[in-house]
């Protein structure tokens, strides 16, 4: 079967760093996406990894290890506006399989 | 920045009625999608559309659902006879390339409530 696991909820403090993990077991792998979704809004694209390693984009970085079926999203210098759900999605044989998302709560 | 637009933002309908959800994808995008998200649950794929035909559909996308691109800009989702369990947020998305390689650009969604 196809499965993506993410923690349901995480809490972090403004200004801190947080790492959101995603593990996947899929029949194929052609890349992994991270999206941000604020409550009641549409998902917005954050990052895409297809090769192993770290992709950095400002305060956000995403890491992939294909051999371990593992990715993480690293958010630095957290701001209150980063409170949102973070969705991991895997391209498995050119179909996107979505995780349930991790709700990130930022406290002052 | 170009964006995907969806109308209406909210739709309330009675069980058994037909609804049409409308979307205008980004103009130079070639791939179009409908997703739904039941409140508090994960994003679920419904259907993808390319070159004027359905390219993939999920088990959710049964005979009650249909999609159409009636002209060069609109992309619609029709639910023929709505059920209570169709209540959800419906997102339209478009991408330049295939979903697995290109980022999806989502519209703001239509919240469908079936009573």
PDB file of C-alpha atoms in Angstrom:
ATOM      1  CA  UNK A   1       0.000   0.000   0.000  1.00  0.00           C
ATOM      2  CA  UNK A   2       0.887   3.677  -0.066  1.00  0.00           C
ATOM      3  CA  UNK A   3       1.440   5.433   3.248  1.00  0.00           C
ATOM      4  CA  UNK A   4       2.752   8.769   4.405  1.00  0.00           C
ATOM      5  CA  UNK A   5       3.268   9.523   8.098  1.00  0.00           C
ATOM      6  CA  UNK A   6       3.622  12.905   9.722  1.00  0.00           C
ATOM      7  CA  UNK A   7       3.130  13.973  13.327  1.00  0.00           C
ATOM      8  CA  UNK A   8      -0.383  15.284  13.844  1.00  0.00           C
ATOM      9  CA  UNK A   9       0.592  18.377  15.778  1.00  0.00           C
ATOM     10  CA  UNK A  10       3.705  20.205  16.981  1.00  0.00           C
ATOM     11  CA  UNK A  11       4.233  23.266  19.145  1.00  0.00           C
ATOM     12  CA  UNK A  12       7.190  25.646  18.967  1.00  0.00           C
ATOM     13  CA  UNK A  13       8.188  29.069  20.235  1.00  0.00           C
ATOM     14  CA  UNK A  14       8.480  32.234  18.179  1.00  0.00           C
ATOM     15  CA  UNK A  15      12.087  32.744  17.068  1.00  0.00           C
ATOM     16  CA  UNK A  16      13.002  29.081  17.514  1.00  0.00           C
ATOM     17  CA  UNK A  17      13.679  26.286  15.005  1.00  0.00           C
ATOM     18  CA  UNK A  18      11.350  23.368  14.336  1.00  0.00           C
ATOM     19  CA  UNK A  19      11.745  20.204  12.258  1.00  0.00           C
ATOM     20  CA  UNK A  20       8.691  18.468  10.830  1.00  0.00           C
ATOM     21  CA  UNK A  21       9.301  14.888   9.749  1.00  0.00           C
ATOM     22  CA  UNK A  22       7.656  12.866   7.011  1.00  0.00           C
ATOM     23  CA  UNK A  23       8.184   9.167   6.348  1.00  0.00           C
ATOM     24  CA  UNK A  24       6.753   7.394   3.358  1.00  0.00           C
ATOM     25  CA  UNK A  25       6.222   3.902   2.003  1.00  0.00           C
ATOM     26  CA  UNK A  26       5.092   4.108  -1.594  1.00  0.00           C
ATOM     27  CA  UNK A  27       5.209   1.800  -4.587  1.00  0.00           C
ATOM     28  CA  UNK A  28       7.259   4.339  -6.548  1.00  0.00           C
ATOM     29  CA  UNK A  29       9.095   7.562  -5.867  1.00  0.00           C
ATOM     30  CA  UNK A  30       9.598  10.458  -8.235  1.00  0.00           C
ATOM     31  CA  UNK A  31       9.875  13.359  -5.806  1.00  0.00           C
ATOM     32  CA  UNK A  32       8.493  14.842  -2.602  1.00  0.00           C
ATOM     33  CA  UNK A  33       6.703  18.136  -2.045  1.00  0.00           C
ATOM     34  CA  UNK A  34       6.027  20.244   1.033  1.00  0.00           C
ATOM     35  CA  UNK A  35       3.018  22.555   1.108  1.00  0.00           C
ATOM     36  CA  UNK A  36       1.839  25.030   3.727  1.00  0.00           C
ATOM     37  CA  UNK A  37      -1.876  25.364   4.486  1.00  0.00           C
ATOM     38  CA  UNK A  38      -3.287  28.048   6.741  1.00  0.00           C
ATOM     39  CA  UNK A  39      -6.629  27.218   8.317  1.00  0.00           C
ATOM     40  CA  UNK A  40      -9.476  27.634   5.841  1.00  0.00           C
ATOM     41  CA  UNK A  41      -7.119  28.412   2.969  1.00  0.00           C
ATOM     42  CA  UNK A  42      -5.594  26.568   0.021  1.00  0.00           C
ATOM     43  CA  UNK A  43      -2.257  24.750   0.220  1.00  0.00           C
ATOM     44  CA  UNK A  44       0.692  26.727  -1.112  1.00  0.00           C
ATOM     45  CA  UNK A  45       3.883  25.218  -2.473  1.00  0.00           C
ATOM     46  CA  UNK A  46       6.995  25.387  -0.302  1.00  0.00           C
ATOM     47  CA  UNK A  47       9.583  22.963  -1.668  1.00  0.00           C
ATOM     48  CA  UNK A  48      10.352  20.004  -3.913  1.00  0.00           C
ATOM     49  CA  UNK A  49      13.031  17.359  -3.407  1.00  0.00           C
ATOM     50  CA  UNK A  50      13.859  14.627  -5.873  1.00  0.00           C
ATOM     51  CA  UNK A  51      17.503  13.957  -5.001  1.00  0.00           C
ATOM     52  CA  UNK A  52      18.974  13.212  -1.581  1.00  0.00           C
ATOM     53  CA  UNK A  53      20.137  16.172   0.430  1.00  0.00           C
ATOM     54  CA  UNK A  54      19.112  19.545   1.688  1.00  0.00           C
ATOM     55  CA  UNK A  55      17.317  22.248  -0.301  1.00  0.00           C
ATOM     56  CA  UNK A  56      17.425  25.666   1.345  1.00  0.00           C
ATOM     57  CA  UNK A  57      15.000  28.458   0.620  1.00  0.00           C
ATOM     58  CA  UNK A  58      15.256  31.368   3.002  1.00  0.00           C
ATOM     59  CA  UNK A  59      13.978  30.418   6.456  1.00  0.00           C
ATOM     60  CA  UNK A  60      12.695  27.063   5.164  1.00  0.00           C
ATOM     61  CA  UNK A  61      14.805  24.036   4.227  1.00  0.00           C
ATOM     62  CA  UNK A  62      13.762  20.559   3.150  1.00  0.00           C
ATOM     63  CA  UNK A  63      15.788  17.376   3.370  1.00  0.00           C
ATOM     64  CA  UNK A  64      15.333  14.038   1.620  1.00  0.00           C
ATOM     65  CA  UNK A  65      16.785  10.580   2.131  1.00  0.00           C
ATOM     66  CA  UNK A  66      15.364   8.212  -0.469  1.00  0.00           C
ATOM     67  CA  UNK A  67      17.022   5.119   1.016  1.00  0.00           C
ATOM     68  CA  UNK A  68      15.295   5.800   4.350  1.00  0.00           C
ATOM     69  CA  UNK A  69      11.976   6.968   2.890  1.00  0.00           C
ATOM     70  CA  UNK A  70      12.330  10.102   4.964  1.00  0.00           C
ATOM     71  CA  UNK A  71      12.073  13.845   4.595  1.00  0.00           C
ATOM     72  CA  UNK A  72      11.956  16.778   6.934  1.00  0.00           C
ATOM     73  CA  UNK A  73      10.994  20.417   6.692  1.00  0.00           C
ATOM     74  CA  UNK A  74      13.094  22.745   8.810  1.00  0.00           C
ATOM     75  CA  UNK A  75      11.689  26.137   9.737  1.00  0.00           C
ATOM     76  CA  UNK A  76      14.066  28.683  11.285  1.00  0.00           C
ATOM     77  CA  UNK A  77      13.416  31.964  13.089  1.00  0.00           C
ATOM     78  CA  UNK A  78       9.798  31.033  13.566  1.00  0.00           C
ATOM     79  CA  UNK A  79       7.200  33.757  13.195  1.00  0.00           C
ATOM     80  CA  UNK A  80       3.604  33.747  14.376  1.00  0.00           C
ATOM     81  CA  UNK A  81       2.465  33.655  10.738  1.00  0.00           C
ATOM     82  CA  UNK A  82       4.140  30.238  10.388  1.00  0.00           C
ATOM     83  CA  UNK A  83       1.262  28.760  12.399  1.00  0.00           C
ATOM     84  CA  UNK A  84      -0.297  26.465   9.794  1.00  0.00           C
ATOM     85  CA  UNK A  85      -0.511  22.874   8.673  1.00  0.00           C
ATOM     86  CA  UNK A  86       2.430  21.485   6.721  1.00  0.00           C
ATOM     87  CA  UNK A  87       1.597  18.821   4.159  1.00  0.00           C
ATOM     88  CA  UNK A  88       4.032  16.273   2.783  1.00  0.00           C
ATOM     89  CA  UNK A  89       3.121  14.850  -0.645  1.00  0.00           C
ATOM     90  CA  UNK A  90       4.975  12.113  -2.534  1.00  0.00           C
ATOM     91  CA  UNK A  91       5.004  11.586  -6.277  1.00  0.00           C
ATOM     92  CA  UNK A  92       4.471   7.857  -6.580  1.00  0.00           C
ATOM     93  CA  UNK A  93       4.357   6.768 -10.210  1.00  0.00           C
ATOM     94  CA  UNK A  94       3.303  10.300 -11.125  1.00  0.00           C
ATOM     95  CA  UNK A  95       0.362  10.354  -8.736  1.00  0.00           C
ATOM     96  CA  UNK A  96       0.580  12.614  -5.720  1.00  0.00           C
ATOM     97  CA  UNK A  97       0.001  10.839  -2.419  1.00  0.00           C
ATOM     98  CA  UNK A  98      -0.739  13.269   0.418  1.00  0.00           C
ATOM     99  CA  UNK A  99       0.035  13.033   4.102  1.00  0.00           C
ATOM    100  CA  UNK A 100      -2.551  14.140   6.634  1.00  0.00           C
ATOM    101  CA  UNK A 101      -0.447  17.180   7.523  1.00  0.00           C
ATOM    102  CA  UNK A 102       1.237  18.452  10.665  1.00  0.00           C
ATOM    103  CA  UNK A 103      -0.453  21.311  12.489  1.00  0.00           C
ATOM    104  CA  UNK A 104       2.237  23.658  13.773  1.00  0.00           C
ATOM    105  CA  UNK A 105       1.312  25.923  16.662  1.00  0.00           C
ATOM    106  CA  UNK A 106       3.636  28.835  17.372  1.00  0.00           C
ATOM    107  CA  UNK A 107       3.613  30.347  20.865  1.00  0.00           C
ATOM    108  CA  UNK A 108       5.017  33.777  21.700  1.00  0.00           C
TER     109      UNK A 108
ATOM    110  CA  UNK B   1       1.255  36.930  -9.839  1.00  0.00           C
ATOM    111  CA  UNK B   2      -1.272  34.829 -11.795  1.00  0.00           C
ATOM    112  CA  UNK B   3      -3.609  32.786  -9.679  1.00  0.00           C
ATOM    113  CA  UNK B   4      -6.270  30.115  -9.862  1.00  0.00           C
ATOM    114  CA  UNK B   5      -9.733  31.507  -9.171  1.00  0.00           C
ATOM    115  CA  UNK B   6     -12.739  29.546  -7.976  1.00  0.00           C
ATOM    116  CA  UNK B   7     -16.407  30.424  -7.724  1.00  0.00           C
ATOM    117  CA  UNK B   8     -18.468  30.410  -5.661  1.00  0.00           C
ATOM    118  CA  UNK B   9     -16.530  30.572  -2.399  1.00  0.00           C
ATOM    119  CA  UNK B  10     -19.470  28.979  -0.566  1.00  0.00           C
ATOM    120  CA  UNK B  11     -22.275  26.810  -1.873  1.00  0.00           C
ATOM    121  CA  UNK B  12     -25.148  25.407   0.143  1.00  0.00           C
ATOM    122  CA  UNK B  13     -27.342  22.836  -1.534  1.00  0.00           C
ATOM    123  CA  UNK B  14     -29.937  20.250  -0.648  1.00  0.00           C
ATOM    124  CA  UNK B  15     -29.234  16.557  -0.863  1.00  0.00           C
ATOM    125  CA  UNK B  16     -29.999  15.219  -4.331  1.00  0.00           C
ATOM    126  CA  UNK B  17     -29.426  18.530  -6.088  1.00  0.00           C
ATOM    127  CA  UNK B  18     -26.831  19.104  -8.776  1.00  0.00           C
ATOM    128  CA  UNK B  19     -23.993  21.555  -8.204  1.00  0.00           C
ATOM    129  CA  UNK B  20     -21.390  22.982 -10.536  1.00  0.00           C
ATOM    130  CA  UNK B  21     -18.150  24.309  -9.123  1.00  0.00           C
ATOM    131  CA  UNK B  22     -16.188  26.626 -11.342  1.00  0.00           C
ATOM    132  CA  UNK B  23     -12.500  27.287 -11.743  1.00  0.00           C
ATOM    133  CA  UNK B  24     -10.299  29.431 -13.933  1.00  0.00           C
ATOM    134  CA  UNK B  25      -6.795  27.898 -13.965  1.00  0.00           C
ATOM    135  CA  UNK B  26      -3.629  29.879 -14.625  1.00  0.00           C
ATOM    136  CA  UNK B  27      -3.655  30.661 -18.317  1.00  0.00           C
ATOM    137  CA  UNK B  28      -0.418  28.992 -19.453  1.00  0.00           C
ATOM    138  CA  UNK B  29      -0.922  25.858 -17.354  1.00  0.00           C
ATOM    139  CA  UNK B  30      -1.734  22.605 -19.101  1.00  0.00           C
ATOM    140  CA  UNK B  31      -2.744  20.310 -16.251  1.00  0.00           C
ATOM    141  CA  UNK B  32      -5.853  20.785 -14.135  1.00  0.00           C
ATOM    142  CA  UNK B  33      -7.043  19.046 -11.007  1.00  0.00           C
ATOM    143  CA  UNK B  34      -9.815  18.830  -8.505  1.00  0.00           C
ATOM    144  CA  UNK B  35      -9.126  17.932  -4.895  1.00  0.00           C
ATOM    145  CA  UNK B  36     -11.373  17.896  -1.894  1.00  0.00           C
ATOM    146  CA  UNK B  37     -10.737  18.241   1.814  1.00  0.00           C
ATOM    147  CA  UNK B  38     -13.300  17.274   4.403  1.00  0.00           C
ATOM    148  CA  UNK B  39     -12.980  19.513   7.453  1.00  0.00           C
ATOM    149  CA  UNK B  40      -9.992  18.442   9.551  1.00  0.00           C
ATOM    150  CA  UNK B  41      -8.971  15.679   7.185  1.00  0.00           C
ATOM    151  CA  UNK B  42      -6.347  15.212   4.502  1.00  0.00           C
ATOM    152  CA  UNK B  43      -6.390  16.551   0.975  1.00  0.00           C
ATOM    153  CA  UNK B  44      -7.923  13.940  -1.344  1.00  0.00           C
ATOM    154  CA  UNK B  45      -7.304  13.697  -5.071  1.00  0.00           C
ATOM    155  CA  UNK B  46     -10.400  13.537  -7.262  1.00  0.00           C
ATOM    156  CA  UNK B  47      -9.355  13.937 -10.861  1.00  0.00           C
ATOM    157  CA  UNK B  48      -6.704  15.273 -13.212  1.00  0.00           C
ATOM    158  CA  UNK B  49      -7.338  16.654 -16.664  1.00  0.00           C
ATOM    159  CA  UNK B  50      -4.960  17.173 -19.550  1.00  0.00           C
ATOM    160  CA  UNK B  51      -5.396  17.765 -23.247  1.00  0.00           C
ATOM    161  CA  UNK B  52      -9.185  17.960 -22.890  1.00  0.00           C
ATOM    162  CA  UNK B  53      -9.601  14.618 -21.240  1.00  0.00           C
ATOM    163  CA  UNK B  54      -9.389  12.978 -17.844  1.00  0.00           C
ATOM    164  CA  UNK B  55      -5.901  11.591 -17.277  1.00  0.00           C
ATOM    165  CA  UNK B  56      -6.392  10.113 -13.794  1.00  0.00           C
ATOM    166  CA  UNK B  57      -9.256   9.754 -11.370  1.00  0.00           C
ATOM    167  CA  UNK B  58      -9.594   8.387  -7.878  1.00  0.00           C
ATOM    168  CA  UNK B  59     -12.126   5.967  -6.417  1.00  0.00           C
ATOM    169  CA  UNK B  60     -14.002   8.958  -5.007  1.00  0.00           C
ATOM    170  CA  UNK B  61     -14.648  10.252  -8.522  1.00  0.00           C
ATOM    171  CA  UNK B  62     -17.584   7.992  -9.338  1.00  0.00           C
ATOM    172  CA  UNK B  63     -20.408   8.406 -11.830  1.00  0.00           C
ATOM    173  CA  UNK B  64     -21.876  11.261  -9.804  1.00  0.00           C
ATOM    174  CA  UNK B  65     -18.902  13.435 -10.717  1.00  0.00           C
ATOM    175  CA  UNK B  66     -17.907  14.911 -14.046  1.00  0.00           C
ATOM    176  CA  UNK B  67     -15.491  17.549 -15.251  1.00  0.00           C
ATOM    177  CA  UNK B  68     -15.559  19.786 -18.232  1.00  0.00           C
ATOM    178  CA  UNK B  69     -13.503  22.457 -19.903  1.00  0.00           C
ATOM    179  CA  UNK B  70     -16.280  24.219 -21.785  1.00  0.00           C
ATOM    180  CA  UNK B  71     -14.062  26.942 -23.223  1.00  0.00           C
ATOM    181  CA  UNK B  72     -10.429  28.037 -23.198  1.00  0.00           C
ATOM    182  CA  UNK B  73     -10.460  29.295 -19.649  1.00  0.00           C
ATOM    183  CA  UNK B  74     -13.017  27.566 -17.401  1.00  0.00           C
ATOM    184  CA  UNK B  75     -12.730  24.158 -15.754  1.00  0.00           C
ATOM    185  CA  UNK B  76     -15.804  22.854 -13.959  1.00  0.00           C
ATOM    186  CA  UNK B  77     -16.662  20.061 -11.549  1.00  0.00           C
ATOM    187  CA  UNK B  78     -20.253  18.837 -11.552  1.00  0.00           C
ATOM    188  CA  UNK B  79     -21.784  16.697  -8.852  1.00  0.00           C
ATOM    189  CA  UNK B  80     -24.998  15.273 -10.250  1.00  0.00           C
ATOM    190  CA  UNK B  81     -26.898  14.280  -7.141  1.00  0.00           C
ATOM    191  CA  UNK B  82     -25.240  15.530  -3.990  1.00  0.00           C
ATOM    192  CA  UNK B  83     -25.011  13.469  -0.818  1.00  0.00           C
ATOM    193  CA  UNK B  84     -24.422  14.636   2.736  1.00  0.00           C
ATOM    194  CA  UNK B  85     -20.918  13.168   2.619  1.00  0.00           C
ATOM    195  CA  UNK B  86     -20.024  15.411  -0.324  1.00  0.00           C
ATOM    196  CA  UNK B  87     -19.816  18.328   2.116  1.00  0.00           C
ATOM    197  CA  UNK B  88     -16.204  19.462   1.930  1.00  0.00           C
ATOM    198  CA  UNK B  89     -13.869  22.134   0.630  1.00  0.00           C
ATOM    199  CA  UNK B  90     -13.241  21.587  -3.064  1.00  0.00           C
ATOM    200  CA  UNK B  91      -9.955  22.889  -4.431  1.00  0.00           C
ATOM    201  CA  UNK B  92      -9.117  23.384  -8.062  1.00  0.00           C
ATOM    202  CA  UNK B  93      -5.431  23.367  -8.978  1.00  0.00           C
ATOM    203  CA  UNK B  94      -3.331  23.772 -12.080  1.00  0.00           C
ATOM    204  CA  UNK B  95       0.291  23.134 -12.988  1.00  0.00           C
ATOM    205  CA  UNK B  96       2.611  23.775 -15.895  1.00  0.00           C
ATOM    206  CA  UNK B  97       3.762  20.166 -15.995  1.00  0.00           C
ATOM    207  CA  UNK B  98       2.565  16.926 -14.477  1.00  0.00           C
ATOM    208  CA  UNK B  99       1.607  17.053 -10.789  1.00  0.00           C
ATOM    209  CA  UNK B 100       4.405  14.776  -9.801  1.00  0.00           C
ATOM    210  CA  UNK B 101       7.065  17.111 -11.137  1.00  0.00           C
ATOM    211  CA  UNK B 102       5.549  20.596 -11.139  1.00  0.00           C
ATOM    212  CA  UNK B 103       4.173  22.431  -8.126  1.00  0.00           C
ATOM    213  CA  UNK B 104       0.413  22.700  -7.929  1.00  0.00           C
ATOM    214  CA  UNK B 105      -1.171  26.128  -7.744  1.00  0.00           C
ATOM    215  CA  UNK B 106      -4.407  25.927  -5.801  1.00  0.00           C
ATOM    216  CA  UNK B 107      -7.445  28.147  -5.893  1.00  0.00           C
ATOM    217  CA  UNK B 108      -8.990  29.376  -2.634  1.00  0.00           C
ATOM    218  CA  UNK B 109     -11.580  26.658  -2.747  1.00  0.00           C
ATOM    219  CA  UNK B 110     -15.349  26.304  -2.718  1.00  0.00           C
ATOM    220  CA  UNK B 111     -16.877  25.241   0.569  1.00  0.00           C
ATOM    221  CA  UNK B 112     -19.775  22.942  -0.308  1.00  0.00           C
ATOM    222  CA  UNK B 113     -22.379  22.250   2.341  1.00  0.00           C
ATOM    223  CA  UNK B 114     -25.017  19.619   1.575  1.00  0.00           C
ATOM    224  CA  UNK B 115     -28.056  19.712   3.854  1.00  0.00           C
TER     225      UNK B 115
END
